[in-house]
Coordinates of N, CA and C in Angstrom, one line a residue:
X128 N -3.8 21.3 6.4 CA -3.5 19.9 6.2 C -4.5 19.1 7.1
X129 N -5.3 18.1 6.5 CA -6.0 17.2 7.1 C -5.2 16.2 8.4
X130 N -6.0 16.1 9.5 CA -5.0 15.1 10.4 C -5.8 14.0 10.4
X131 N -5.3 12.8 10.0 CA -5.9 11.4 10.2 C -6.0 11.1 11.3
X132 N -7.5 10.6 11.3 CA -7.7 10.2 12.8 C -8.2 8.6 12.6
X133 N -8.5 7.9 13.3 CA -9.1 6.3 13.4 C -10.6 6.5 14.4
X134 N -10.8 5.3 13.0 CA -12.2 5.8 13.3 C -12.9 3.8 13.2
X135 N -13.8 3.6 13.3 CA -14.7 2.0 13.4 C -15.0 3.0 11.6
X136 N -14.7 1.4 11.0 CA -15.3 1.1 9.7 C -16.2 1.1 9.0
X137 N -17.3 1.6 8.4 CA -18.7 1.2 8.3 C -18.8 0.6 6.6
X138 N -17.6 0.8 6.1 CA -17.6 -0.2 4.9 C -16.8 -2.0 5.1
X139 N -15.9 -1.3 5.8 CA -15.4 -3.4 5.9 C -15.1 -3.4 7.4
X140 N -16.2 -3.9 8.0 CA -16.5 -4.6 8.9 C -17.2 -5.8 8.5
X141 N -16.9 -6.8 9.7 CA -17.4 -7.9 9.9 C -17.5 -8.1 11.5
X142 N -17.4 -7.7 12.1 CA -18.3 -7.6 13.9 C -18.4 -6.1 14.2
X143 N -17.5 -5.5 14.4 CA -17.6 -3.7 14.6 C -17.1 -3.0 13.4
X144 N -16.1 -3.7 12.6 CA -15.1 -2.1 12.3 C -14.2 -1.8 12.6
X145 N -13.3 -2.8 13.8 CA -12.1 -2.3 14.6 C -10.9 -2.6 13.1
X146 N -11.0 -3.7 12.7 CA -9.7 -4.1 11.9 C -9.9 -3.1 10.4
X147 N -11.2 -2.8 10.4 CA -11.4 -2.5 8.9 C -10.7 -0.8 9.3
X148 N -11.1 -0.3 9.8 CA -10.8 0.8 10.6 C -9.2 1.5 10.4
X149 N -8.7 0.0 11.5 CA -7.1 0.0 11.6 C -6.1 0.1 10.1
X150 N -7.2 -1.3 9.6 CA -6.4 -1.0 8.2 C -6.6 0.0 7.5
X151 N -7.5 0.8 7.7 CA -7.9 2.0 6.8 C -6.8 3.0 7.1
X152 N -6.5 3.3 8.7 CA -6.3 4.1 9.7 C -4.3 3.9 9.2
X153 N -4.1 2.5 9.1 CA -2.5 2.5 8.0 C -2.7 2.0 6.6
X154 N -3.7 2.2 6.1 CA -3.5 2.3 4.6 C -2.9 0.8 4.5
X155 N -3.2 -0.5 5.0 CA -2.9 -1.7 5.2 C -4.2 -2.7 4.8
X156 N -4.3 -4.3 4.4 CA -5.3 -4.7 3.9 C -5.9 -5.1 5.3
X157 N -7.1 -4.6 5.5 CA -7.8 -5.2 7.0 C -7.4 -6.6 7.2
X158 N -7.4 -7.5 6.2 CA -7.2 -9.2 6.5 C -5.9 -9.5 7.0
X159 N -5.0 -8.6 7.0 CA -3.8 -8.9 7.7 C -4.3 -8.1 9.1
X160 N -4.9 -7.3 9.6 CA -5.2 -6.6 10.7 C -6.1 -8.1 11.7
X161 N -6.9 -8.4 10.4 CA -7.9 -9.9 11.1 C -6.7 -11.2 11.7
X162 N -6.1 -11.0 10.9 CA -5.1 -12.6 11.0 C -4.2 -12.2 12.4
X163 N -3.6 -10.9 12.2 CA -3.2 -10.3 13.7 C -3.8 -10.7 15.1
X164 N -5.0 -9.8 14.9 CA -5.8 -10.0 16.0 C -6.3 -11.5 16.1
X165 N -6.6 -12.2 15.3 CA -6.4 -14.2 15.6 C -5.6 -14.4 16.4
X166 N -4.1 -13.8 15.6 CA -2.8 -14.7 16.7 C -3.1 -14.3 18.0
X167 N -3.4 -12.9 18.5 CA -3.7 -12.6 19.2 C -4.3 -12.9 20.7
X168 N -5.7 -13.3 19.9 CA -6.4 -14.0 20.6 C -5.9 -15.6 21.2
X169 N -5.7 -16.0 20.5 CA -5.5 -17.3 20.1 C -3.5 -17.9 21.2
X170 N -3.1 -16.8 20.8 CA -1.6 -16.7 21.1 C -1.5 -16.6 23.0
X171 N -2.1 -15.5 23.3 CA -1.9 -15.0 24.3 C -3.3 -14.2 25.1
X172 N -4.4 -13.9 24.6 CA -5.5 -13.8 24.6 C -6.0 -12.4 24.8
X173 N -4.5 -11.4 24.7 CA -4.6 -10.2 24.5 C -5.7 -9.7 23.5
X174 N -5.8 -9.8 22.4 CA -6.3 -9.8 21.2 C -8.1 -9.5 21.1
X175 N -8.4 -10.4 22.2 CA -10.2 -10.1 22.6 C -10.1 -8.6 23.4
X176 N -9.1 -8.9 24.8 CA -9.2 -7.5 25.3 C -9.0 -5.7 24.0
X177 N -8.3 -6.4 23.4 CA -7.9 -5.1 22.5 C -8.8 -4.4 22.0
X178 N -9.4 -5.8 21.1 CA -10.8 -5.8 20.0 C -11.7 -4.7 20.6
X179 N -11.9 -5.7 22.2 CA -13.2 -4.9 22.4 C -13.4 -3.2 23.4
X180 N -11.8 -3.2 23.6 CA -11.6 -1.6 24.1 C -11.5 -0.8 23.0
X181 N -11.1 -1.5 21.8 CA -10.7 -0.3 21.0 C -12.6 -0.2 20.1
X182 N -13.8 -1.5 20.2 CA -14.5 -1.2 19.7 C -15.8 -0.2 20.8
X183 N -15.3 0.2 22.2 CA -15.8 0.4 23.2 C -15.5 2.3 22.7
X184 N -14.1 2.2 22.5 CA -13.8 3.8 22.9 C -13.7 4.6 21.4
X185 N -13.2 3.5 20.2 CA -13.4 4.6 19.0 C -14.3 4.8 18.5
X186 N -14.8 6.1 17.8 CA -16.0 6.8 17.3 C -16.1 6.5 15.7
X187 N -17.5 6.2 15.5 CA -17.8 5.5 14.3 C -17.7 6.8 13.6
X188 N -17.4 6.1 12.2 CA -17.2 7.5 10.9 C -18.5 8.4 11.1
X189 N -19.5 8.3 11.1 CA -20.2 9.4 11.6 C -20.5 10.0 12.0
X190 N -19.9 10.1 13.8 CA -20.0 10.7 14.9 C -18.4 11.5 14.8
X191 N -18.0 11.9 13.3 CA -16.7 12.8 13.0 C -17.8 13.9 12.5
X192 N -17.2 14.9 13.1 CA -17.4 16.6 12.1 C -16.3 16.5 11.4

């Protein structure tokens, strides 16, 4: 059995890959992943921190075996 892993986007991105990723990562449309991370930012300012740890520490689809 294949284990899903999350990985940065390299088809639907628009700055890294993080939301396209996520949505891929739940089978969910990235543009609700995008509107999230807005409130996010915007809400409480968590949202930038998130973005850019999770585009710091996940491995792009080609750095998978």
């Amino acid at each position: 059995m294949a284990q899903k892993r999350f990985y940065l986007s390299n088809t639907d991105k628009k700055i890294a890959g993080v939301c396209g990723g996520i949505g891929e990562y739940f089978e969910i449309d990235s543009l609700l992943v995008r509107v999230a991370f807005l409130l996010l930012i915007f809400g409480c300012g968590t949202g930038l921190v998130a973005y850019l740890v999770l585009w710091l520490l996940a491995p792009k689809k080609n750095d998978i075996w």
